[in-house]
PDB file of C-alpha atoms in Angstrom:
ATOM      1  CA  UNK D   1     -32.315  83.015-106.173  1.00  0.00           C
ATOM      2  CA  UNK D   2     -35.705  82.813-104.677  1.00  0.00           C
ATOM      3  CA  UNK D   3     -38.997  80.778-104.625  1.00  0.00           C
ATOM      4  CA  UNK D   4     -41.487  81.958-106.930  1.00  0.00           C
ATOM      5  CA  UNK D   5     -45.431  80.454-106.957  1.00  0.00           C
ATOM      6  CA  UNK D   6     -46.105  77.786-108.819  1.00  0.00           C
ATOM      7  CA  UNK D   7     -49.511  77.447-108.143  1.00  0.00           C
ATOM      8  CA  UNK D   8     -52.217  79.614-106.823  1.00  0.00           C
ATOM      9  CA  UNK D   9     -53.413  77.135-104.166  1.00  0.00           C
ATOM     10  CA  UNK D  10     -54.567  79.226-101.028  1.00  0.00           C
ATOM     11  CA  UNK D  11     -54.209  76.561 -99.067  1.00  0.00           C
ATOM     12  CA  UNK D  12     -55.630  76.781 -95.466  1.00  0.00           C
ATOM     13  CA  UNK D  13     -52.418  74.526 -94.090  1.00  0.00           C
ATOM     14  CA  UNK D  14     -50.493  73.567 -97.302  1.00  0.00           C
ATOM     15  CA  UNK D  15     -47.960  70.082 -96.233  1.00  0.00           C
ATOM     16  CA  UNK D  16     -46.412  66.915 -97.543  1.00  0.00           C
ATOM     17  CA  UNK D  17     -45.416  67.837-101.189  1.00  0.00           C
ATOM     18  CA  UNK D  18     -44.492  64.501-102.169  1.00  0.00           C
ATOM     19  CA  UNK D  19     -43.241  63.701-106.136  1.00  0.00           C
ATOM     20  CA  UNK D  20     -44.244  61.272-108.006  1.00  0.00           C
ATOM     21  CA  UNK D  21     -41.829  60.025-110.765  1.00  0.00           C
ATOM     22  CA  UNK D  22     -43.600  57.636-112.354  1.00  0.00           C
ATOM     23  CA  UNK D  23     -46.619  60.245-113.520  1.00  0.00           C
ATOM     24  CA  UNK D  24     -44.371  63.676-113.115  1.00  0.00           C
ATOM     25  CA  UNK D  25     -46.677  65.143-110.640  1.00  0.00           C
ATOM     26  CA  UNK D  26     -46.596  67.137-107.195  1.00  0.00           C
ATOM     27  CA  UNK D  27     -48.839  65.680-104.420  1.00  0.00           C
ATOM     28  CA  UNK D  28     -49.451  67.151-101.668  1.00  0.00           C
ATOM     29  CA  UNK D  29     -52.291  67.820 -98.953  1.00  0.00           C
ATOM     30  CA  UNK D  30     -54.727  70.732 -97.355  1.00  0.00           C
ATOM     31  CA  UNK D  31     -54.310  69.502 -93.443  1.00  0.00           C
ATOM     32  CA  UNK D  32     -57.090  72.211 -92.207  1.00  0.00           C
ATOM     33  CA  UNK D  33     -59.193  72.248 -95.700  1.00  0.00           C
ATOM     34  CA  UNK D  34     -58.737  68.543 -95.737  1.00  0.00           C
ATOM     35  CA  UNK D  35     -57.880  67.314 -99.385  1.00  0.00           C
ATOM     36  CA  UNK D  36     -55.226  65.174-100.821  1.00  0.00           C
ATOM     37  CA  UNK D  37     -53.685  67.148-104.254  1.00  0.00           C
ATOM     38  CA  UNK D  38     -52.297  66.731-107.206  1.00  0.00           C
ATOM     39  CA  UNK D  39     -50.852  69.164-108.828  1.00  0.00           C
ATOM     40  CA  UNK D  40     -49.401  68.738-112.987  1.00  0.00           C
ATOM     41  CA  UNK D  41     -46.434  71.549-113.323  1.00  0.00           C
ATOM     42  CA  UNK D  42     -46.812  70.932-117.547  1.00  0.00           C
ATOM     43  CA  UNK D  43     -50.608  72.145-117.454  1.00  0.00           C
ATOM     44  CA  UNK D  44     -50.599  73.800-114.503  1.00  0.00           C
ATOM     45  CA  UNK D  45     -53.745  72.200-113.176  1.00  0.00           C
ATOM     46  CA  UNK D  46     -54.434  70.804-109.888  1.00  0.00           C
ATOM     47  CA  UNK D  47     -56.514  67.712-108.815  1.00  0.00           C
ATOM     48  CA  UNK D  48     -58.322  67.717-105.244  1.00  0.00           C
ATOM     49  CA  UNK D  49     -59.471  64.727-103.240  1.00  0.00           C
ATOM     50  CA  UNK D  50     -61.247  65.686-100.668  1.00  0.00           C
ATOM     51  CA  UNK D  51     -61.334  63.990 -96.746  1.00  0.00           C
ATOM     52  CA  UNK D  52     -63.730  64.181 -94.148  1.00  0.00           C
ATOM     53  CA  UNK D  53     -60.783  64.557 -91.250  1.00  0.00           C
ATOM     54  CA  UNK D  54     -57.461  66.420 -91.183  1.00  0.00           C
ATOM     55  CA  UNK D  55     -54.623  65.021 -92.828  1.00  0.00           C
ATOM     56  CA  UNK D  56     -51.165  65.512 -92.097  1.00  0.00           C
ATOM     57  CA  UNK D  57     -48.835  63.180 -94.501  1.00  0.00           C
ATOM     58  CA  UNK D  58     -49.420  60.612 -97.215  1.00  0.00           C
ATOM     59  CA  UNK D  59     -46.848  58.235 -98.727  1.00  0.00           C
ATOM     60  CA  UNK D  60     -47.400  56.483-101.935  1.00  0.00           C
ATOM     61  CA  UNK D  61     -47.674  53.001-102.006  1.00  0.00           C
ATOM     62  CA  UNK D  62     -45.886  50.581-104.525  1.00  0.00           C
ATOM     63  CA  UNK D  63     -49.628  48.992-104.837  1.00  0.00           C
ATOM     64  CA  UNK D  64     -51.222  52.146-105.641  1.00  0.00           C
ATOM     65  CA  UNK D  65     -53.215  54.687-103.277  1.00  0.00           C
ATOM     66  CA  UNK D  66     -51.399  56.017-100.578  1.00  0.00           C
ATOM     67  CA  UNK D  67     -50.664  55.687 -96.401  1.00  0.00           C
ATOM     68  CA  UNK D  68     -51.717  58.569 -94.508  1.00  0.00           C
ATOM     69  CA  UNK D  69     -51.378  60.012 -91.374  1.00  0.00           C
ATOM     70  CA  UNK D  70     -55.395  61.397 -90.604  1.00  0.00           C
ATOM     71  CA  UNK D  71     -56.383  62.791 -87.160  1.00  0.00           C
ATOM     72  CA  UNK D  72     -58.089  59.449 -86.350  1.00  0.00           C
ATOM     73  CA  UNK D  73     -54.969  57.164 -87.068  1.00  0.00           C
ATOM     74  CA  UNK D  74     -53.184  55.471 -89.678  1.00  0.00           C
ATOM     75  CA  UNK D  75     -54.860  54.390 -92.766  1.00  0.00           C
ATOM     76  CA  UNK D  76     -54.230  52.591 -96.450  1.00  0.00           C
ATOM     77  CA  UNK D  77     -55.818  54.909 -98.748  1.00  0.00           C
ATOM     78  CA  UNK D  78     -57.023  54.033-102.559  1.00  0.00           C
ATOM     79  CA  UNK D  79     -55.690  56.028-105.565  1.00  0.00           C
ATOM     80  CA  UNK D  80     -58.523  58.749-104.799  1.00  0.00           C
ATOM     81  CA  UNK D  81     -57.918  59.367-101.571  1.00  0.00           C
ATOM     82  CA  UNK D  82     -60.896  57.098 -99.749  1.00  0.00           C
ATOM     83  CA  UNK D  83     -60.071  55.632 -96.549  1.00  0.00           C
ATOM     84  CA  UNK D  84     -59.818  51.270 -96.690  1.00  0.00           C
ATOM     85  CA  UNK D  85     -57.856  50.245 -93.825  1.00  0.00           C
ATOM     86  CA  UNK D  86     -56.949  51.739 -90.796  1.00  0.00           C
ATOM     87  CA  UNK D  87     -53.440  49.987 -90.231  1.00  0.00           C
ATOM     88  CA  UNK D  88     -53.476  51.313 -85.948  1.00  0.00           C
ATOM     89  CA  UNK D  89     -53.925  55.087 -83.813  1.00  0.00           C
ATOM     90  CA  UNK D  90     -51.514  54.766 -81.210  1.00  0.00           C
ATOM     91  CA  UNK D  91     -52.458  58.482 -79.735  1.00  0.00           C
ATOM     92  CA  UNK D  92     -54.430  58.873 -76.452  1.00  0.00           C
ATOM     93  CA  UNK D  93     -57.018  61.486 -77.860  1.00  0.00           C
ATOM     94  CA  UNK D  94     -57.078  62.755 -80.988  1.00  0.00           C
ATOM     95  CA  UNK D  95     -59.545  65.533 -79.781  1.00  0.00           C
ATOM     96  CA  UNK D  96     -55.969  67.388 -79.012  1.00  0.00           C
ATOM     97  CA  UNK D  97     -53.501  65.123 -81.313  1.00  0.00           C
ATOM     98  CA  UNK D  98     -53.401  64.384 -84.959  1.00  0.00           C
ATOM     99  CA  UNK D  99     -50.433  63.059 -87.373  1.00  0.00           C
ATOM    100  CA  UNK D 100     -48.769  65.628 -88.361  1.00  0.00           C
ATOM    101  CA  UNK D 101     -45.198  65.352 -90.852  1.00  0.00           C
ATOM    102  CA  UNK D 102     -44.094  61.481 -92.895  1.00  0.00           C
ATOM    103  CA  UNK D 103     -42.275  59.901 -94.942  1.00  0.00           C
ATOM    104  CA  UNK D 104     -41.816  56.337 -96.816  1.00  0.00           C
ATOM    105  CA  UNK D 105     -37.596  55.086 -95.551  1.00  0.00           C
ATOM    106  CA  UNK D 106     -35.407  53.589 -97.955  1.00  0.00           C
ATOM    107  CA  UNK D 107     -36.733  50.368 -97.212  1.00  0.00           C
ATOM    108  CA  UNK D 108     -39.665  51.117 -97.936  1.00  0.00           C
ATOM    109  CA  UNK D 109     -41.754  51.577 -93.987  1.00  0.00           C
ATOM    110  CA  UNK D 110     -43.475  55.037 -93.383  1.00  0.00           C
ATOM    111  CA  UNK D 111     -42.938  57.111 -90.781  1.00  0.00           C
ATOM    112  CA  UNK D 112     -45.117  59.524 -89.452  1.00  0.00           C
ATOM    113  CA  UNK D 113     -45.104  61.566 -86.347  1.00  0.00           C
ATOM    114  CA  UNK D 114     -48.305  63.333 -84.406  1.00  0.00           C
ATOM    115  CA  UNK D 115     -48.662  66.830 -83.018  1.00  0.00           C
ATOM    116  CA  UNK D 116     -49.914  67.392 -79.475  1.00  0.00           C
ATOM    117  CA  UNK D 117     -51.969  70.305 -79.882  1.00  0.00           C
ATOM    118  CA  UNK D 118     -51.692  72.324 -76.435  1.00  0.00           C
ATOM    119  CA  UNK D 119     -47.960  71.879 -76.696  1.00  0.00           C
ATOM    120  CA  UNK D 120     -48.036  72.460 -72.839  1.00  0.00           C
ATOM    121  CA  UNK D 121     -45.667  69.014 -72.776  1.00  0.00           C
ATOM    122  CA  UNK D 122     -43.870  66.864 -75.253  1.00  0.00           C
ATOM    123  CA  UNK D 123     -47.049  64.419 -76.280  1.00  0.00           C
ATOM    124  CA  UNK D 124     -46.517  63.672 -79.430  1.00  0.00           C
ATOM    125  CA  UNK D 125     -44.214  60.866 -80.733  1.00  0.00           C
ATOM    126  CA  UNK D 126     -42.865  59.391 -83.825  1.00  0.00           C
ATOM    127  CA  UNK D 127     -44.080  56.120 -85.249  1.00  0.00           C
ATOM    128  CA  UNK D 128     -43.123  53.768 -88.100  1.00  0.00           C
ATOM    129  CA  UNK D 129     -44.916  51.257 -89.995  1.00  0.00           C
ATOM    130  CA  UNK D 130     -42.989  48.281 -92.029  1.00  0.00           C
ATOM    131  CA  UNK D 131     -44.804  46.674 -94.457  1.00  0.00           C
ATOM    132  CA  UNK D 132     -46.859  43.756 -92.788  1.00  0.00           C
ATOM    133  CA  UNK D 133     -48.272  46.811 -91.435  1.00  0.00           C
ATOM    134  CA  UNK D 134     -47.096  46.829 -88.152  1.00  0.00           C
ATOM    135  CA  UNK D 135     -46.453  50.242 -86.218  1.00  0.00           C
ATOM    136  CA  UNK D 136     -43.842  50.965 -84.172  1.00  0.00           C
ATOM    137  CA  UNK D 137     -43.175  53.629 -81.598  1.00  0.00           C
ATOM    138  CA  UNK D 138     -39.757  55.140 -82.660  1.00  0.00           C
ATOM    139  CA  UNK D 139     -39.492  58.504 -81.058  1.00  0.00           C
ATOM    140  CA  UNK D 140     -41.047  60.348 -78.403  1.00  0.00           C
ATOM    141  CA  UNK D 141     -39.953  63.712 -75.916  1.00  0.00           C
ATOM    142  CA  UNK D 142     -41.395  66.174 -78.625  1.00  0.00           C
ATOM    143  CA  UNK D 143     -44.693  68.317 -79.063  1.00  0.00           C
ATOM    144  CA  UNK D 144     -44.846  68.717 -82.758  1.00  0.00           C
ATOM    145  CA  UNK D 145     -43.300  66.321 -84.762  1.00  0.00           C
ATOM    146  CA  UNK D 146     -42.257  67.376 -88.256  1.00  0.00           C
ATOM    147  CA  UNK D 147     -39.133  67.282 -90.973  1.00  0.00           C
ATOM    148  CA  UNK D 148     -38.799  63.351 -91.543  1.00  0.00           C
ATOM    149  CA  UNK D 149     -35.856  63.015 -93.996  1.00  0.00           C
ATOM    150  CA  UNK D 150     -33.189  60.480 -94.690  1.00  0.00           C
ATOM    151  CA  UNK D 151     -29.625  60.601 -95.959  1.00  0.00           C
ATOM    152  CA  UNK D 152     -28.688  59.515 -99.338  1.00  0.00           C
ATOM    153  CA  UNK D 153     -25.729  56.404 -97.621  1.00  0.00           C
ATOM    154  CA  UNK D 154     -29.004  55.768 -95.779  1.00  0.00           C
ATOM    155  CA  UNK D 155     -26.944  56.293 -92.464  1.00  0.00           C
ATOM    156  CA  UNK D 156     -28.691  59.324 -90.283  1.00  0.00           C
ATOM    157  CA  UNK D 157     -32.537  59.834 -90.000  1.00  0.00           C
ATOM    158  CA  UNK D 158     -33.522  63.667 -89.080  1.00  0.00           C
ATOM    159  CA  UNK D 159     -36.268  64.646 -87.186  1.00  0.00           C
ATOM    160  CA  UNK D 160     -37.641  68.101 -85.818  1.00  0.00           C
ATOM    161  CA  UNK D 161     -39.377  69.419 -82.700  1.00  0.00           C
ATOM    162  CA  UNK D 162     -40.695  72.480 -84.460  1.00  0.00           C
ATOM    163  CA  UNK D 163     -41.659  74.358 -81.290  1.00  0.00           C
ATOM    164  CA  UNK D 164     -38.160  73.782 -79.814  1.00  0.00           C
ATOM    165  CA  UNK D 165     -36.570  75.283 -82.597  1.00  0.00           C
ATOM    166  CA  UNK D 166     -34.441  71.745 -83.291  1.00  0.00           C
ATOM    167  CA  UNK D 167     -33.687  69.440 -86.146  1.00  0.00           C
ATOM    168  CA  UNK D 168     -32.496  65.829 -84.180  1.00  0.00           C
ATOM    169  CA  UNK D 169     -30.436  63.592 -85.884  1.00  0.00           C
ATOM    170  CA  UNK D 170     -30.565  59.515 -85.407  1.00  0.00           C
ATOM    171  CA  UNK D 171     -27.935  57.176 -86.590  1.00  0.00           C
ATOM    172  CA  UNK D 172     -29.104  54.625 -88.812  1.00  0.00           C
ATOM    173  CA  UNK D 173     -28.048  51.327 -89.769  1.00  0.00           C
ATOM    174  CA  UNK D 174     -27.614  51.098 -93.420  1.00  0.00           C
ATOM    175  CA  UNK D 175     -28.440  47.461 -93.479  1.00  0.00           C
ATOM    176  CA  UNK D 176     -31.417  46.959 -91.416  1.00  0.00           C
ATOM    177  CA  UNK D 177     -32.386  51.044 -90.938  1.00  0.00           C
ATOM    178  CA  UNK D 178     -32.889  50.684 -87.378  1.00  0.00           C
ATOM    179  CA  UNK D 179     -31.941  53.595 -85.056  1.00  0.00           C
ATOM    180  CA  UNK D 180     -29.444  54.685 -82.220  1.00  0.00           C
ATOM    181  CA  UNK D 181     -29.863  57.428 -80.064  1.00  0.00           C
ATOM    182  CA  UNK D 182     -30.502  60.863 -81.164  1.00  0.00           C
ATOM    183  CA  UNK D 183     -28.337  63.775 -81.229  1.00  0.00           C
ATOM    184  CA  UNK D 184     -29.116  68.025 -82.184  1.00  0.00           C
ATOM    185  CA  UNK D 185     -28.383  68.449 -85.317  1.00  0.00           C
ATOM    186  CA  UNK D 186     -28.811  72.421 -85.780  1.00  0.00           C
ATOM    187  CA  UNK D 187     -30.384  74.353 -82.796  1.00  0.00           C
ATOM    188  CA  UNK D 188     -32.420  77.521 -84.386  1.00  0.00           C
ATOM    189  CA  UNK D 189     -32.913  80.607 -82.218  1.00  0.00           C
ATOM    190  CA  UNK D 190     -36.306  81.723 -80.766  1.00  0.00           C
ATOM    191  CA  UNK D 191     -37.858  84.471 -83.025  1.00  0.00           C
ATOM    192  CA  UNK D 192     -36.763  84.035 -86.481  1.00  0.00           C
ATOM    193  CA  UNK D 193     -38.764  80.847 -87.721  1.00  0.00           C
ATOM    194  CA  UNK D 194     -38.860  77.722 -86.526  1.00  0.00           C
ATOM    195  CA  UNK D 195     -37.763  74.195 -88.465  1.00  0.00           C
ATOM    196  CA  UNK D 196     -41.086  72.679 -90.450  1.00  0.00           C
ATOM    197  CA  UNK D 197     -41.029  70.120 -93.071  1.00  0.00           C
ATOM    198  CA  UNK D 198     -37.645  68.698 -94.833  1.00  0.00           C
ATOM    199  CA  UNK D 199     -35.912  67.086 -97.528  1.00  0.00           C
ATOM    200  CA  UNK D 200     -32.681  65.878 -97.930  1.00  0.00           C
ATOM    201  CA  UNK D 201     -30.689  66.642-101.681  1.00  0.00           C
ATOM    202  CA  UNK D 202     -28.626  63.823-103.195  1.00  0.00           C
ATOM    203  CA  UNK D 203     -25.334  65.485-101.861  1.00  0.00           C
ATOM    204  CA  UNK D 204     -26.774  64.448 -98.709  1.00  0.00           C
ATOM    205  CA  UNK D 205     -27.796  68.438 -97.250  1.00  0.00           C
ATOM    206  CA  UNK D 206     -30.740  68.486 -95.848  1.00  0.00           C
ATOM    207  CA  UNK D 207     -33.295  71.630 -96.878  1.00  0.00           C
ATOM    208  CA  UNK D 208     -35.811  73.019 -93.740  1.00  0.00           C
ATOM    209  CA  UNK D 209     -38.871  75.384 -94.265  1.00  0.00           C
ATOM    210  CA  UNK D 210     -38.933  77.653 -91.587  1.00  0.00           C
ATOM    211  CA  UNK D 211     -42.147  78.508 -90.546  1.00  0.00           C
ATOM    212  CA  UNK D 212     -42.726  82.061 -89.403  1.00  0.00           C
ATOM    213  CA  UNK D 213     -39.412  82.693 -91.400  1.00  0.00           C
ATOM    214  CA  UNK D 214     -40.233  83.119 -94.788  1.00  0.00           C
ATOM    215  CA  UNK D 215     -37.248  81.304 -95.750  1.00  0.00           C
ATOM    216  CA  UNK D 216     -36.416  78.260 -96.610  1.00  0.00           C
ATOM    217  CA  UNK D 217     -32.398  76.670 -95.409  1.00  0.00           C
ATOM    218  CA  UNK D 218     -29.477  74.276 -96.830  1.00  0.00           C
ATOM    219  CA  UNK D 219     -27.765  72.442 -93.943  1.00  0.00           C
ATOM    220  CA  UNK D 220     -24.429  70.286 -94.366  1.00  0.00           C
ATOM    221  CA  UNK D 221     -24.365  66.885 -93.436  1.00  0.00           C
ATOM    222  CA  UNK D 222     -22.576  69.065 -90.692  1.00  0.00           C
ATOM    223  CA  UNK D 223     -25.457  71.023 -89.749  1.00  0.00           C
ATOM    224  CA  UNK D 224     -23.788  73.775 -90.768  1.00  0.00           C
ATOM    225  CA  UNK D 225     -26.726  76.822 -92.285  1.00  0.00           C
ATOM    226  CA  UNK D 226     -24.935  77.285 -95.396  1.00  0.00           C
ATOM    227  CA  UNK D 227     -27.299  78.832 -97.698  1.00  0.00           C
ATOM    228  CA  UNK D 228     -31.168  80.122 -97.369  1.00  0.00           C
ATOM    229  CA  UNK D 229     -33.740  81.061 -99.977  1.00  0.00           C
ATOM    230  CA  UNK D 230     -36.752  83.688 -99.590  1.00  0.00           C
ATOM    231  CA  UNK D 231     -40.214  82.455 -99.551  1.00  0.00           C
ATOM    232  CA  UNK D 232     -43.013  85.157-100.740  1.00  0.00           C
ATOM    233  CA  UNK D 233     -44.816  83.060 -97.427  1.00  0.00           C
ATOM    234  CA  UNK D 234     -44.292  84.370 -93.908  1.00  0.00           C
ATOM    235  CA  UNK D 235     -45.170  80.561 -92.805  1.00  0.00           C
ATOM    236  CA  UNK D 236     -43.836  77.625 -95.625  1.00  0.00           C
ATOM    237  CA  UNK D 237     -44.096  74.426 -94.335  1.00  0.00           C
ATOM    238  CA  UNK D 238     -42.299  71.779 -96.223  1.00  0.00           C
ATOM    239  CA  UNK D 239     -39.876  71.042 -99.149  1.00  0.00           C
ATOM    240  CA  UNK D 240     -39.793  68.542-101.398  1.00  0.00           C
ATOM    241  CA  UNK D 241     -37.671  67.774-104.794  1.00  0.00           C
ATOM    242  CA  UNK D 242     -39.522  67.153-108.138  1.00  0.00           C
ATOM    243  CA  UNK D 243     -39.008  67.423-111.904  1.00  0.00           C
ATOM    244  CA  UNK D 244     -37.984  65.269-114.646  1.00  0.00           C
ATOM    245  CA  UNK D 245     -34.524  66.057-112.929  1.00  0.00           C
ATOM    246  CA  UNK D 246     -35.230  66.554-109.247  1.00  0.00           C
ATOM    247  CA  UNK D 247     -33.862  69.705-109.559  1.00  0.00           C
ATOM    248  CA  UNK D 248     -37.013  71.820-108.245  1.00  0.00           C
ATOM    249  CA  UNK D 249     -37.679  72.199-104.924  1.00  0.00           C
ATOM    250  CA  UNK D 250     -41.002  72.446-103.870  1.00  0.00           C
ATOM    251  CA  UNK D 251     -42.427  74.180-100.968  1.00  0.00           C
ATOM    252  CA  UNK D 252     -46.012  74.695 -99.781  1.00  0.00           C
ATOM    253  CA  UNK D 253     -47.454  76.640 -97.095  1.00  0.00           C
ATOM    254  CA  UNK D 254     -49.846  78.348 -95.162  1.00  0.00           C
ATOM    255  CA  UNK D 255     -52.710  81.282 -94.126  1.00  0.00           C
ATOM    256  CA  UNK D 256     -54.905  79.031 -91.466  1.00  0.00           C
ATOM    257  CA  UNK D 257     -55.107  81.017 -88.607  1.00  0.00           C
ATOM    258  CA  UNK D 258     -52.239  83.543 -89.354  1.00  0.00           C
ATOM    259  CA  UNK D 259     -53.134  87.613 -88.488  1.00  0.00           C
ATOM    260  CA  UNK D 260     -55.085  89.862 -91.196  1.00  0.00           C
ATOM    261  CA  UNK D 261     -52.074  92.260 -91.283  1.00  0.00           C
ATOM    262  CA  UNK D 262     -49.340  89.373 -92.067  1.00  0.00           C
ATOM    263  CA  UNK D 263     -51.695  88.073 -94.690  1.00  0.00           C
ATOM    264  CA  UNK D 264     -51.878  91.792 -96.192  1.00  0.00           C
ATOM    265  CA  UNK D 265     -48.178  91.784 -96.748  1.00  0.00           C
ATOM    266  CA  UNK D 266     -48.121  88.390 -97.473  1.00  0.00           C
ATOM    267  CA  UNK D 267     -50.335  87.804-100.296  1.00  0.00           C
ATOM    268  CA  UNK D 268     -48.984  84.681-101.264  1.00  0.00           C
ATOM    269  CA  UNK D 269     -49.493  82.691 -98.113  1.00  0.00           C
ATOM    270  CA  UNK D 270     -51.075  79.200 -98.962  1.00  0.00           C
ATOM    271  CA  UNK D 271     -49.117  79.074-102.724  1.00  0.00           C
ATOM    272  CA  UNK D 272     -47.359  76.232-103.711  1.00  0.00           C
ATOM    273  CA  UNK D 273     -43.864  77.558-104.433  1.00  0.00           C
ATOM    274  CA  UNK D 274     -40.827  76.311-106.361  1.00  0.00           C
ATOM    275  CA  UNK D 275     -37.209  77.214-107.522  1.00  0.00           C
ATOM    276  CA  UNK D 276     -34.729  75.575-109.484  1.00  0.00           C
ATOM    277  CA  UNK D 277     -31.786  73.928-107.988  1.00  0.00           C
ATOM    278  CA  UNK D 278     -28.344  73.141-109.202  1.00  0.00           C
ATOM    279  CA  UNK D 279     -28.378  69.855-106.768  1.00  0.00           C
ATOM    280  CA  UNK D 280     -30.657  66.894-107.512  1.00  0.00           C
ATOM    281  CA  UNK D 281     -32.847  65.471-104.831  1.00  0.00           C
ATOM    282  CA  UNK D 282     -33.254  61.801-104.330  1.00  0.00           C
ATOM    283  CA  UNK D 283     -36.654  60.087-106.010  1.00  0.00           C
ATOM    284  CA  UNK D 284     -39.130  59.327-103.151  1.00  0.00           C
ATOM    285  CA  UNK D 285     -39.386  55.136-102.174  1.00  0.00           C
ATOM    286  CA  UNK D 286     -43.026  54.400-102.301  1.00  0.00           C
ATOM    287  CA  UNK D 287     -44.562  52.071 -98.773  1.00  0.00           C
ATOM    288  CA  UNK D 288     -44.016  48.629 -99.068  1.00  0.00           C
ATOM    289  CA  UNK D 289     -46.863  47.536 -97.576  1.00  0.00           C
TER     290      UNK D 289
END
């Protein structure tokens, strides 16, 4: 069993495949070719809004449009992708920091988390916004923040620190969905791809793209590795359930910036990918706000 391309996207810096129940579509976004997608698995075509700043994760909103996570902050997007608030930017300079990986909670905030870009120190944090639109540092001690997911008892958030090879785990009150202090979940080695973009499956395992691995893994609620799945990508990026069923995982990924020779024996880099599961995912909660 293996991921197989679903759609020819080339993508420069394919992210945030998000699924939309209500319309049975993929979105996700182009964070160097910025461009919010959509893509229609029945036809097989794909829809492209495009942005005039990088964009790292959108959210769909129960109100229509989206949140996003842009280089410039955090904004309330209409259905086609054009900016109408911006809801804060808590960064220092976004000439070296952007958002980076999100996703809407069970209660319906979004969380998104920004990438320092010289990754010389742990910059970048991890913020959340509830829905009177107020945001909230949650997280910091991390240069790239990336594989947002949450449990299906809606008791552990997990988190990455892609350059440190970790997934993080928070405890969660089911109640309220405030956090406690965070603990390692699974510690990857150096050299063989490092934690991206998440999801976690109804039986509450949580799936990582590895980037530079080519691979995408199934962690217990454990953290145990207890199965992993071939990407034709050297560098996928994020996961993300979809189908009438939720049982197809989707994972994008990327070619921005990535050596001529890798590219030649990865000709798929930048496809959308997917692969049928035996294990549902959970639908996505759409921002409150």
């Amino acid at each position: 069993m293996g991921f197989e391309t679903a759609y020819h996207a080339q993508a420069a810096l394919g992210e945030c495949p998000l699924w939309c129940g209500q319309t049975q579509r993929l979105w996700w976004v182009d964070i160097e070719a910025p461009a919010i997608h959509c893509f229609d698995p029945e036809t097989g075509q794909n829809q492209t809004f495009a942005l005039d700043e990088n964009v790292g994760c959108i959210g769909l909103r129960a109100q229509g449009g989206f949140i996003a996570g842009l280089r410039s902050g955090l904004w309330l997007l209409d259905a086609k992708g054009r900016k109408e608030k911006l809801i804060a930017n808590p960064q220092e300079d976004t000439r070296i920091s952007r958002f980076n990986d999100g996703r809407v909670d069970p209660w319906g905030r979004f969380w998104a988390g920004t990438i320092y870009e010289p990754r010389d120190r742990p910059a970048a944090g991890l913020y959340r916004v509830n829905a009177a639109l107020e945001c909230q540092p949650m997280a910091g001690d991390i240069k790239v923040s990336n594989g947002v997911a949450f449990s299906p008892d809606r008791r552990w958030l997990y988190h990455s620190d892609t350059p440190a090879h970790v997934i993080y785990r928070y405890p969660l009150d089911p109640q309220t969905g405030e956090i406690g202090a965070r603990t390692v979940f699974h510690q990857f080695p150096f050299g063989n791809g490092r934690p991206d973009g998440a999801a976690v499956d109804a039986e509450g395992f949580y799936w990582s793209a590895l980037y530079e691995g080519a691979r995408v893994v199934r962690l217990s609620p454990e953290g145990e590795i207890v199965a992993e799945y071939p990407v034709p990508a050297r560098c996928p990026t994020m996961c993300a359930f979809g189908g009438a069923d939720l049982r197809t995982v989707y994972v994008t990924s990327a070619c921005h910036g990535r050596p001529p020779e890798e590219l030649a024996d990865w000709p798929e880099s930048g496809n959308l990918f997917a692969m049928r599961v035996d294990v549902p995912g959970q639908p996505e909660p759409r921002f409150a706000g």
